[in-house]
Coordinates of C-alpha atoms in Angstrom, one line a residue:
M258 CA -19.4 -15.0 2.5
M259 CA -16.2 -15.9 0.5
L260 CA -17.9 -18.9 -1.0
C261 CA -21.0 -17.0 -2.2
A262 CA -18.9 -14.1 -3.5
G263 CA -16.5 -16.4 -5.2
L264 CA -19.3 -18.3 -6.9
V265 CA -20.9 -15.1 -8.2
V266 CA -17.5 -13.9 -9.5
S267 CA -16.6 -17.1 -11.2
L268 CA -20.0 -17.5 -12.8
V269 CA -20.4 -13.9 -13.9
G270 CA -16.7 -13.6 -14.8
G271 CA -14.9 -10.4 -15.0
H272 CA -11.7 -9.0 -16.0
G273 CA -13.4 -5.6 -16.2
L274 CA -11.6 -2.5 -17.2
A275 CA -10.3 -0.5 -14.2
G276 CA -11.9 2.8 -14.7
A277 CA -11.4 3.2 -18.4
S278 CA -9.4 1.9 -21.4
Y279 CA -8.5 3.1 -24.8
A280 CA -10.0 1.3 -27.8
A281 CA -7.2 -0.3 -29.9
S282 CA -8.2 1.5 -33.1
S283 CA -8.9 5.0 -31.9
N284 CA -8.5 7.5 -29.1
T285 CA -12.1 7.1 -28.0
V286 CA -12.3 6.4 -24.2
H287 CA -14.8 4.0 -22.6
D288 CA -15.8 3.4 -19.0
V289 CA -16.3 0.0 -17.5
A290 CA -19.8 -0.2 -19.0
G291 CA -18.6 0.6 -22.5
I292 CA -20.1 4.1 -22.5
A293 CA -18.1 6.6 -24.5
L294 CA -16.5 9.4 -22.4
P295 CA -15.4 12.8 -23.7
D296 CA -12.2 12.7 -25.7
T297 CA -9.6 14.3 -23.4
T298 CA -6.6 13.6 -25.6
A299 CA -7.1 16.2 -28.3
T300 CA -4.1 18.2 -27.0
D301 CA -2.2 15.3 -25.6
P302 CA 0.9 13.7 -27.1
P303 CA 0.2 11.2 -29.9
P304 CA -0.8 7.6 -28.9
R305 CA 2.0 5.2 -28.4
T306 CA 3.1 3.4 -31.5
V307 CA 5.0 0.4 -29.9
D308 CA 3.0 -2.4 -28.4
H309 CA 4.3 -4.3 -25.4
D310 CA 3.2 -6.7 -22.7
G311 CA 4.5 -9.1 -20.0
V312 CA 4.4 -9.1 -16.2
L313 CA 5.7 -6.3 -13.9
R314 CA 8.3 -7.1 -11.3
I315 CA 7.1 -6.6 -7.7
N316 CA 8.1 -3.1 -6.6
D317 CA 8.4 -2.0 -10.3
P318 CA 8.4 1.8 -10.6
L319 CA 5.2 1.7 -12.6
H320 CA 3.4 -0.2 -9.9
R321 CA 4.7 2.3 -7.3
F322 CA 3.5 5.2 -9.5
L323 CA 0.0 3.6 -9.6
E324 CA 0.0 3.2 -5.8
R325 CA 0.7 6.9 -5.4
Q326 CA -2.1 7.8 -7.8
Q327 CA -4.4 5.5 -5.8
T328 CA -3.5 7.2 -2.6
L329 CA -4.2 10.5 -4.2
G330 CA -7.7 9.3 -5.0
R331 CA -7.3 9.1 -8.8
L332 CA -7.7 5.3 -9.2
P333 CA -10.9 4.7 -7.1
R334 CA -11.6 1.1 -8.4
A335 CA -8.1 -0.1 -9.2
V336 CA -7.1 -3.4 -7.4
L337 CA -3.4 -3.1 -6.8
T338 CA -3.2 -5.6 -3.9
H339 CA -2.4 -8.6 -6.1
Q340 CA 1.2 -8.1 -7.2
P341 CA 2.6 -8.5 -9.7
L342 CA 0.3 -6.9 -12.2
S343 CA 0.5 -7.8 -15.8
V344 CA 1.5 -5.0 -18.1
G345 CA -1.9 -5.1 -19.8
E346 CA -3.7 -4.6 -16.4
A347 CA -1.3 -1.8 -15.5
H348 CA -2.0 0.0 -18.7
R349 CA -5.8 -0.1 -18.1
H350 CA -5.1 1.9 -14.9
L351 CA -2.9 4.3 -16.9
D352 CA -5.7 4.8 -19.4
S353 CA -8.0 5.7 -16.5
L354 CA -5.4 8.3 -15.4
Q355 CA -5.3 9.7 -19.0
V356 CA -9.0 10.5 -18.6
R357 CA -8.1 12.5 -15.5
R358 CA -5.0 14.0 -17.0
S359 CA -5.9 17.6 -16.0
Q360 CA -5.7 16.6 -12.3
L361 CA -2.1 15.5 -12.6
S362 CA 0.9 17.8 -12.1
A363 CA 3.3 18.4 -14.9
S364 CA 5.7 15.9 -13.5
E365 CA 3.0 13.2 -13.2
Q366 CA 1.9 13.9 -16.7
A367 CA 5.4 13.4 -17.9
M368 CA 5.6 10.1 -16.0
L369 CA 2.2 9.0 -17.5
D370 CA 3.4 9.7 -21.0
R371 CA 6.6 7.7 -20.4
Y372 CA 4.7 4.7 -19.0
Q373 CA 2.2 4.8 -21.8
R374 CA 5.2 5.0 -24.2
R375 CA 4.1 8.3 -25.7
T376 CA 7.6 9.7 -24.8
D377 CA 11.0 8.0 -24.5
R378 CA 12.8 7.1 -21.3
P379 CA 15.8 9.1 -20.1
G380 CA 19.0 8.3 -22.1
A381 CA 17.0 6.9 -25.1
A382 CA 18.5 9.5 -27.6
W383 CA 22.0 8.5 -26.7
G384 CA 21.1 4.9 -26.8
Q385 CA 19.6 5.2 -30.3
R386 CA 22.8 6.8 -31.6
S387 CA 24.5 3.6 -30.3
G388 CA 22.3 1.4 -32.4
G389 CA 19.6 0.3 -29.9
F390 CA 16.4 1.5 -28.2
A391 CA 14.5 2.0 -31.5
N392 CA 11.3 2.3 -29.5
G393 CA 12.8 4.5 -26.8
H394 CA 12.4 2.0 -24.0
D395 CA 13.9 -1.4 -24.8
L396 CA 17.3 -2.4 -26.1
L397 CA 15.8 -4.6 -28.8
S398 CA 12.2 -4.7 -30.0
A399 CA 10.1 -5.9 -32.9
S400 CA 6.4 -5.7 -33.7
G401 CA 4.1 -6.5 -36.5
A402 CA 0.6 -7.7 -37.2
G403 CA -0.5 -9.7 -34.2
Y404 CA 2.8 -9.7 -32.2
A405 CA 5.2 -7.6 -30.3
V406 CA 8.5 -8.7 -28.5
Q407 CA 11.0 -6.8 -26.5
A408 CA 14.4 -7.9 -25.2
N409 CA 16.6 -6.4 -22.5
P410 CA 19.7 -7.3 -20.5
V411 CA 19.3 -8.1 -16.9
L412 CA 22.1 -6.7 -14.7
Y413 CA 22.7 -6.1 -11.1
G414 CA 26.2 -5.3 -10.1
T415 CA 27.4 -3.9 -6.8
A416 CA 30.8 -3.3 -5.2
G417 CA 31.6 -1.9 -1.8
S418 CA 33.1 -2.5 1.6
V419 CA 31.8 -3.6 4.9
H420 CA 33.0 -1.7 8.0
E421 CA 32.6 -3.4 11.4
T422 CA 33.4 -2.1 14.9
D423 CA 32.0 -4.5 17.4
V424 CA 33.2 -8.0 16.7
P425 CA 37.0 -8.3 17.4
S426 CA 37.2 -11.7 15.8
R427 CA 36.4 -10.3 12.4
R428 CA 38.4 -8.1 10.1
S429 CA 37.3 -4.5 10.5
T430 CA 36.9 -4.0 6.7
T431 CA 36.0 -6.6 4.1
A432 CA 34.7 -6.5 0.6
A433 CA 31.1 -7.2 -0.4
W434 CA 29.8 -7.4 -4.0
R435 CA 27.3 -8.9 -6.3
S436 CA 27.4 -9.8 -10.0
S437 CA 24.1 -10.9 -11.7
I438 CA 23.8 -11.0 -15.4
G439 CA 21.1 -12.4 -17.7
A440 CA 18.4 -11.5 -20.2
R441 CA 14.6 -10.9 -20.3
V442 CA 12.2 -11.3 -23.2
Q443 CA 8.6 -10.3 -23.0
G444 CA 5.7 -9.4 -25.3
R445 CA 2.4 -10.6 -26.8
L446 CA 1.0 -12.9 -29.4
G447 CA -2.3 -11.8 -30.8
R448 CA -4.8 -9.9 -28.7
Y449 CA -5.0 -12.3 -25.8
V450 CA -1.6 -14.1 -25.1
F451 CA 1.3 -12.5 -23.3
F452 CA 4.6 -13.9 -22.1
D453 CA 7.6 -12.9 -20.0
L454 CA 10.8 -14.9 -19.5
Q455 CA 13.9 -13.9 -17.5
A456 CA 17.0 -15.9 -16.6
D457 CA 20.2 -14.8 -14.9
A458 CA 23.2 -16.2 -13.1
S459 CA 24.8 -14.6 -10.0
R460 CA 27.8 -14.6 -7.8
A461 CA 27.8 -12.6 -4.6
R462 CA 29.6 -12.0 -1.4
P463 CA 27.0 -10.4 0.9
P464 CA 27.8 -8.3 4.0
R465 CA 26.8 -11.4 6.1
V466 CA 27.6 -14.8 4.7
Q467 CA 25.3 -17.4 6.2
V468 CA 26.8 -20.9 5.8
P469 CA 24.1 -23.4 4.9
D470 CA 23.6 -26.4 7.2
E471 CA 24.9 -29.6 5.8
G472 CA 22.7 -30.8 3.0
R473 CA 20.4 -27.7 2.9
S474 CA 22.3 -25.8 0.1
T475 CA 20.3 -22.6 0.5
A476 CA 20.7 -19.0 1.7
P477 CA 18.1 -16.4 2.6
R478 CA 16.0 -15.3 -0.4
L479 CA 18.1 -17.1 -2.9
G480 CA 16.7 -20.6 -3.1
K481 CA 19.4 -23.2 -4.1
V482 CA 22.9 -21.9 -3.7
T483 CA 26.4 -23.2 -3.9
L484 CA 28.8 -21.8 -1.3
R485 CA 32.4 -21.5 -2.5
G486 CA 34.5 -20.1 0.3
D487 CA 32.6 -16.9 1.3
T488 CA 30.9 -16.6 -2.1
Y489 CA 27.4 -17.6 -3.2
E490 CA 26.7 -18.9 -6.6
Y491 CA 23.0 -19.2 -7.7
T492 CA 20.7 -18.9 -10.7
S493 CA 17.2 -17.4 -11.1
V494 CA 14.7 -18.3 -13.8
R495 CA 11.3 -16.7 -14.1
G496 CA 8.8 -17.3 -16.8
T497 CA 5.1 -16.6 -17.3
V498 CA 2.7 -17.3 -20.2
G499 CA -0.7 -15.7 -19.8
L500 CA -4.1 -15.4 -21.4
R501 CA -6.1 -12.2 -20.9
T502 CA -9.7 -11.6 -21.8
R503 CA -12.1 -9.0 -20.7
F504 CA -13.1 -11.0 -17.6
F505 CA -10.3 -13.4 -16.9
E506 CA -6.5 -13.4 -16.7
V507 CA -4.8 -16.8 -16.5
R508 CA -1.0 -17.2 -15.8
A509 CA 1.2 -20.2 -15.7
G510 CA 4.8 -20.2 -14.9
R511 CA 7.3 -19.3 -12.2
D512 CA 7.3 -16.0 -10.3
Q513 CA 6.8 -14.4 -6.9
N514 CA 3.6 -12.9 -5.4
R515 CA 2.7 -10.3 -2.8
W516 CA -0.9 -9.9 -1.6
G517 CA -2.2 -7.1 0.4
P518 CA -2.2 -3.3 0.6
G519 CA 1.2 -2.9 2.3
A520 CA 4.9 -3.1 1.5
G521 CA 5.1 -6.0 3.9
S522 CA 2.5 -8.7 4.0
V523 CA 1.6 -11.1 6.8
M524 CA -0.5 -13.0 4.2
L525 CA 1.7 -13.6 1.2
S526 CA 5.0 -11.8 0.7
N527 CA 7.7 -11.8 -1.9
F528 CA 10.5 -12.5 0.6
G529 CA 11.3 -15.9 -0.7
P530 CA 12.5 -16.9 -4.2
A531 CA 10.2 -17.5 -7.2
Y532 CA 8.1 -20.7 -7.3
N533 CA 6.0 -22.6 -9.9
Q534 CA 2.4 -21.5 -10.0
L535 CA -0.9 -21.3 -11.9
Q536 CA -2.9 -18.2 -11.2
L537 CA -6.5 -17.1 -12.2
R538 CA -7.7 -13.6 -11.8
T539 CA -11.4 -12.9 -12.3
T540 CA -12.5 -9.2 -12.2
V541 CA -16.0 -7.8 -12.5
W542 CA -17.6 -4.6 -11.3
R543 CA -15.9 -3.8 -7.9
V544 CA -14.6 -7.3 -7.3
Q545 CA -11.4 -9.2 -8.1
Y546 CA -11.1 -12.9 -7.1
T547 CA -7.7 -14.5 -7.4
N548 CA -6.9 -18.2 -7.2
L549 CA -3.3 -19.3 -6.8
Y550 CA -2.0 -22.9 -7.1
T551 CA 1.7 -23.4 -6.3
R552 CA 4.5 -25.9 -5.8
Y553 CA 7.2 -25.1 -3.2
A554 CA 10.6 -26.5 -2.3
A555 CA 9.6 -27.4 1.3
P556 CA 11.9 -27.0 4.3
A557 CA 14.0 -30.0 5.1
G558 CA 14.1 -30.8 8.8
P559 CA 12.9 -33.2 11.5
S560 CA 9.2 -33.3 12.2
A561 CA 9.6 -35.0 15.6
P562 CA 12.2 -34.6 18.4
D563 CA 13.7 -38.0 17.7
E564 CA 13.6 -37.9 13.9
T565 CA 16.7 -37.8 11.7
P566 CA 15.7 -36.3 8.4
D567 CA 17.4 -36.8 5.1
L568 CA 18.9 -33.4 4.5
T569 CA 20.2 -34.4 1.1
R570 CA 16.7 -34.5 -0.2
R571 CA 14.6 -31.4 -0.6
P572 CA 10.9 -32.4 -0.2
R573 CA 8.0 -30.8 -2.2
S574 CA 5.0 -29.1 -0.8
Y575 CA 2.0 -27.5 -2.5
G576 CA -0.3 -24.6 -2.0
A577 CA -3.8 -23.5 -2.8
S578 CA -4.7 -19.9 -2.0
H579 CA -7.5 -17.5 -2.9
R580 CA -8.2 -13.9 -2.1
L581 CA -11.4 -11.9 -2.7
A582 CA -10.8 -8.1 -3.1
I583 CA -13.9 -5.9 -2.9
D584 CA -14.2 -2.1 -3.4
L585 CA -17.0 -1.3 -1.0
T586 CA -16.8 2.3 -2.1
D587 CA -14.4 4.4 -4.2
N588 CA -12.3 4.9 -1.0
I589 CA -12.6 1.5 0.8
E590 CA -11.3 -1.9 -0.2
I591 CA -11.4 -5.1 1.8
G592 CA -9.8 -8.4 1.1
L593 CA -10.6 -12.0 2.3
F594 CA -7.8 -14.5 2.2
E595 CA -7.4 -18.3 2.6
T596 CA -4.5 -20.6 2.0
I597 CA -3.6 -24.3 2.5
V598 CA -0.1 -25.7 2.3
F599 CA 0.2 -29.5 2.1
A600 CA 2.8 -32.1 1.3
P601 CA 3.0 -35.8 0.6
E602 CA 2.9 -37.5 4.1
R603 CA 4.0 -40.8 5.5
D604 CA 1.1 -41.1 8.0
S605 CA -1.5 -38.8 6.5
T606 CA -5.2 -39.6 6.7
V607 CA -5.4 -38.8 3.0
N608 CA -2.3 -40.8 2.0
R609 CA -1.4 -38.4 -0.8
R610 CA 1.6 -38.4 -3.1
G611 CA 1.2 -35.2 -5.1
Y612 CA -1.2 -32.3 -5.6
D613 CA -4.5 -33.0 -3.9
V614 CA -7.3 -32.4 -6.4
A615 CA -9.7 -31.6 -3.6
F616 CA -8.1 -28.1 -3.4
L617 CA -8.5 -27.3 -7.1
N618 CA -12.1 -26.2 -6.7
P619 CA -11.8 -22.4 -7.2
I620 CA -15.0 -21.4 -5.3
I621 CA -14.9 -23.5 -2.1
F622 CA -13.8 -22.9 1.4
L623 CA -10.3 -24.4 1.5
R624 CA -10.3 -24.7 5.3
A625 CA -13.5 -26.8 5.0
V626 CA -11.9 -29.2 2.6
E627 CA -8.8 -29.5 4.8
R628 CA -11.0 -30.4 7.8
E629 CA -12.9 -33.0 5.8
L630 CA -9.6 -34.6 4.9
G631 CA -8.7 -34.9 8.6
S632 CA -6.9 -31.6 9.1
P633 CA -3.4 -32.8 8.2
D634 CA -2.3 -29.6 6.5
R635 CA -1.3 -26.0 7.1
A636 CA -4.3 -23.6 6.9
L637 CA -4.3 -19.8 7.2
V638 CA -7.2 -17.4 6.9
G639 CA -7.1 -13.6 6.9
I640 CA -8.7 -10.3 6.2
D641 CA -7.3 -6.9 5.2
G642 CA -8.6 -3.5 4.4
A643 CA -7.5 -0.1 3.0
W644 CA -9.2 3.3 3.3
T645 CA -8.3 6.4 1.4
A646 CA -9.2 8.8 4.2
T647 CA -8.4 11.9 2.2
P648 CA -6.5 12.4 -1.1
G649 CA -2.9 11.7 -0.1
L650 CA -3.6 9.5 2.9
R651 CA -4.3 5.8 2.7
L652 CA -4.7 3.7 5.8
Y653 CA -4.6 -0.1 5.8
G654 CA -4.2 -3.2 7.8
Q655 CA -4.0 -7.0 7.7
F656 CA -4.9 -9.8 10.1
V657 CA -4.0 -13.5 9.6
L658 CA -5.2 -16.3 11.8
D659 CA -3.2 -19.6 11.9
E660 CA -5.0 -21.2 14.8
F661 CA -6.9 -20.4 18.0
V662 CA -9.3 -21.7 20.6
A663 CA -11.9 -19.1 21.7
N664 CA -11.7 -19.9 25.4
E665 CA -7.9 -19.7 25.3
I666 CA -7.8 -16.1 24.1
G667 CA -5.7 -14.0 26.5
Q668 CA -4.3 -17.2 28.2
Q669 CA -1.0 -17.2 26.3
W670 CA -1.7 -20.6 24.9
W671 CA 0.9 -21.7 22.3
G672 CA -1.9 -22.5 19.8
N673 CA -3.2 -18.9 19.7
K674 CA -1.2 -18.0 16.5
W675 CA -2.0 -14.9 14.6
A676 CA -0.3 -11.9 13.0
W677 CA -1.3 -8.4 12.1
T678 CA 0.0 -5.3 10.5
L679 CA -1.1 -1.6 10.3
G680 CA 0.2 0.9 7.9
A681 CA -0.2 4.3 6.3
H682 CA 0.8 5.5 2.9
V683 CA 1.2 9.3 2.5
V684 CA 1.6 11.3 -0.8
L685 CA 1.5 15.0 -0.5
P686 CA -0.7 16.5 -3.3
A687 CA 1.8 19.4 -3.6
Q688 CA 4.7 17.0 -3.9
P689 CA 3.3 13.9 -5.6
D690 CA 6.7 12.5 -6.6
L691 CA 7.5 11.9 -2.9
S692 CA 5.8 9.1 -0.9
L693 CA 6.1 8.0 2.7
R694 CA 5.0 4.7 4.2
A695 CA 4.9 3.6 7.8
E696 CA 4.1 0.0 9.0
F697 CA 3.8 -1.7 12.3
A698 CA 3.6 -5.5 12.5
R699 CA 3.2 -8.0 15.3
L700 CA 3.5 -11.8 14.9
R701 CA 2.8 -14.4 17.6
P702 CA 5.2 -17.3 18.3
H703 CA 4.8 -20.4 16.2
I704 CA 2.8 -18.8 13.5
Y705 CA 3.5 -20.3 10.0
A706 CA 5.0 -23.4 11.6
H707 CA 3.5 -26.9 11.5
T708 CA 3.8 -30.3 13.2
Y709 CA 5.0 -31.7 9.9
V710 CA 7.9 -29.5 8.7
P711 CA 7.2 -29.8 4.9
N712 CA 3.7 -28.3 5.6
S713 CA 5.3 -25.1 7.0
Y714 CA 4.3 -21.8 5.4
A715 CA 7.7 -21.6 3.7
H716 CA 9.6 -22.0 0.4
W717 CA 13.1 -23.3 0.6
D718 CA 13.9 -22.1 4.2
D719 CA 12.3 -18.6 3.7
G720 CA 8.9 -17.8 5.1
L721 CA 6.1 -16.9 2.8
G722 CA 4.7 -14.4 5.3
Y723 CA 6.1 -11.3 6.9
P724 CA 9.9 -10.9 6.5
T725 CA 10.7 -10.8 10.2
G726 CA 9.1 -14.1 10.9
P727 CA 7.2 -15.4 13.9
N728 CA 7.6 -14.1 17.5
S729 CA 8.5 -10.6 16.4
I730 CA 7.4 -6.9 16.5
D731 CA 8.4 -4.7 13.6
M732 CA 8.3 -1.0 12.8
A733 CA 9.3 0.2 9.4
L734 CA 9.5 3.5 7.6
R735 CA 9.9 3.9 3.8
A736 CA 10.4 7.0 1.8
E737 CA 10.7 7.2 -2.0
Y738 CA 11.3 10.1 -4.4
Q739 CA 10.6 9.3 -8.1
P740 CA 10.3 12.5 -10.2
A741 CA 9.8 12.6 -14.0
G742 CA 13.5 13.2 -14.6
A743 CA 16.3 10.7 -14.6
W744 CA 17.1 10.9 -10.8
Q745 CA 15.5 8.8 -8.1
A746 CA 16.1 8.0 -4.4
G747 CA 14.8 5.9 -1.6
L748 CA 15.2 5.3 2.1
N749 CA 14.2 2.3 4.3
V750 CA 14.4 2.3 8.1
A751 CA 13.3 -0.6 10.3
Y752 CA 13.5 -1.6 13.9
T753 CA 12.7 -5.2 14.9
Q754 CA 12.3 -6.9 18.2
R755 CA 12.3 -10.7 18.2
G756 CA 12.7 -13.6 20.6
R757 CA 14.9 -16.1 18.8
N758 CA 15.3 -19.8 19.3
T759 CA 18.5 -21.5 20.5
E760 CA 20.0 -24.6 19.0
T761 CA 18.2 -26.8 21.5
Q762 CA 15.1 -24.7 22.5
N763 CA 12.2 -23.8 20.3
F764 CA 10.5 -20.6 21.4
G765 CA 8.5 -20.2 18.1
S766 CA 10.7 -17.9 16.0
D767 CA 11.3 -20.3 13.1
A768 CA 8.6 -21.3 10.7
T769 CA 10.7 -24.2 9.5
R770 CA 10.9 -25.9 12.9
T771 CA 8.3 -28.3 14.0
N772 CA 6.0 -27.1 16.8
Q773 CA 6.3 -30.5 18.4
T774 CA 9.6 -29.4 19.9
R775 CA 8.1 -26.2 21.5
E776 CA 9.3 -25.3 24.9
R777 CA 5.9 -25.0 26.6
D778 CA 2.1 -25.1 26.0
R779 CA 1.2 -22.2 28.2
G780 CA 2.8 -19.0 29.2
V781 CA 3.8 -18.5 25.6
A782 CA 4.4 -14.7 25.6
M783 CA 5.5 -12.4 22.8
L784 CA 9.3 -12.2 22.4
Q785 CA 9.9 -15.2 24.6
G786 CA 13.3 -16.7 24.1
V787 CA 16.6 -14.9 23.5
R788 CA 15.8 -11.3 22.9
Q789 CA 17.2 -9.6 19.8
N790 CA 16.9 -5.9 18.8
I791 CA 17.7 -5.2 15.1
L792 CA 18.0 -1.8 13.6
M793 CA 18.4 -1.6 9.8
L794 CA 18.9 1.4 7.5
E795 CA 19.3 1.4 3.7
G796 CA 19.3 4.3 1.2
H797 CA 20.1 4.8 -2.4
V798 CA 20.3 7.7 -5.0
G799 CA 20.5 6.8 -8.7
V800 CA 20.3 8.2 -12.2
E801 CA 18.9 6.6 -15.3
V802 CA 21.7 6.9 -17.9
L803 CA 20.0 4.6 -20.5
P804 CA 16.5 3.3 -20.6
Q805 CA 16.1 1.0 -17.5
L806 CA 19.9 1.3 -16.8
I807 CA 20.4 2.8 -13.3
V808 CA 23.7 3.9 -11.8
E809 CA 23.5 4.6 -8.1
A810 CA 25.2 5.1 -4.8
A811 CA 23.8 3.2 -1.8
V812 CA 24.4 2.4 1.8
R813 CA 23.2 -0.3 4.1
A814 CA 23.7 -0.4 7.8
E815 CA 22.6 -2.9 10.5
Q816 CA 23.0 -3.4 14.2
I817 CA 22.0 -6.5 16.0
T818 CA 21.9 -6.5 19.8
D819 CA 21.5 -10.1 21.1
A820 CA 21.1 -11.0 24.8
E821 CA 23.6 -13.8 24.5
R822 CA 26.0 -12.6 21.8
P823 CA 28.3 -9.6 21.2
R824 CA 26.7 -6.7 19.5
D825 CA 27.0 -7.1 15.7
R826 CA 27.1 -3.8 13.7
Y827 CA 28.2 -3.0 10.2
V828 CA 28.0 -0.2 7.6
H829 CA 28.1 -1.2 3.9
P830 CA 28.5 1.7 1.4
Y831 CA 28.6 0.6 -2.2
L832 CA 28.1 1.6 -5.9
A833 CA 25.6 -0.3 -8.0
V834 CA 24.6 -0.7 -11.7
R835 CA 21.3 -2.3 -12.4
W836 CA 19.5 -2.8 -15.7
G837 CA 15.8 -3.9 -15.8
L838 CA 15.5 -4.6 -12.1
P839 CA 14.2 -2.6 -9.2
F840 CA 16.3 -1.7 -6.2
Q841 CA 16.8 -4.9 -4.1
S842 CA 16.0 -4.1 -0.4
T843 CA 16.9 -6.5 2.3
R844 CA 13.2 -6.4 3.4
Y845 CA 11.0 -6.2 0.3

């Protein structure tokens, strides 16, 4: 089915307009077939006068606004399950909302005008008196015939204390902080080319410092780090150059991705750092087909019980993924997913040294190619779906299959590896600025892992799948309040059960540990190993004092109950200043 649908999409093409779009030279609105619709903007604010482009960050407020509108039933054909969206794609969805402007509340209309740059962001007037924000949104901007460019600082600063009560060997109160500073430049060249570049350098002392193993030089979610005492030092560079036509969008650069309808994805999440990639999105009618070709920094570890790896060398691995998203109706979307992770191998049947060109075919079953090559690689397939049951309620789920044998189902065989998640997104029509999300996930032991460690479904030592990793059960609640004014707030609560490994025993909780060292072949039950229960809470309240500059108060608390260790609990209140970046959750 995926092969046939992918062939149709690739041959027919399609970066079709999502619902409607505004013509560049007038206020005339057209639907996806190019048929003129009634002009609903006669009494609306004037069209935006500043052009802009680039790529949204995952969890960008604009993307979350679009998700709320989709749950309310106002974006029936929008594909929002391939994050991050480009700014151009996001604005096509905003143009669709402009046609339905009368259905939006006063607060939503104000948000729509802001995102379409018809009105300024909070604090713009004060910023303009200080010599910046000429367009009401960006610190520096310039535009002319055939180009537009915007430049903004990138800043994320936090300062607070960590209070502990359960570990006598640690000080009861310590400092925790983060200092990230850099710049971001984005814009467009001509009608079709867009670009986005961000670079920043950071120093941080997190609530929990995890000392990297010798030679690994990494920390969770950060990629390569240098540890100086109890302080991390690291840099982050993202850059994308894209080409957008009516039917295609091609991107090349370095970024993250998250695929699926939920905040957490068992398919492809944004938990790890950015990676090099080439991406092609083809959209036509009710279908979007996405191809993703990637290069990862593979985990560095032994692939056999008696192997001593070279931890001073970070191996490479590569990925080929595609996902077909189909709007069966205006209320139902399904997605079909497939990915292969492969690395140069010493004893591979394909004897490869770099990217295997066999996986570059955009319309072929990747799993079939992998089998033809002798099955030396990591393969995952999956399906997801979302249903807007009623305006304000969207139900969704994902299922990913790593490996299984049909006659072993229900026998607790180690090779039955799968993961699934179910969720609900709620937006009350009477209070559309408030959204609630609940998710439940279950991941079998050994999923995402591989016999050959560099083939693991991981980048650096962070999994590319669900944040809690294999051999876990997770329940998460998320609330967000985003009104039209300057204030905003959010709350995340999660409870996780997992069976962790020990230093000498592999119970299947680590995707970067070879499955050749597994404890057993049969009787592999959920949460086997050393039981951990983890309760996490984080909340924040902030105000936008200048365009994209947020000052906020936040708190993070965590409690880990481990069967073999003392209970570990801390509370971390802090103040934060962030410019041009979304709130950084420990989970998403």
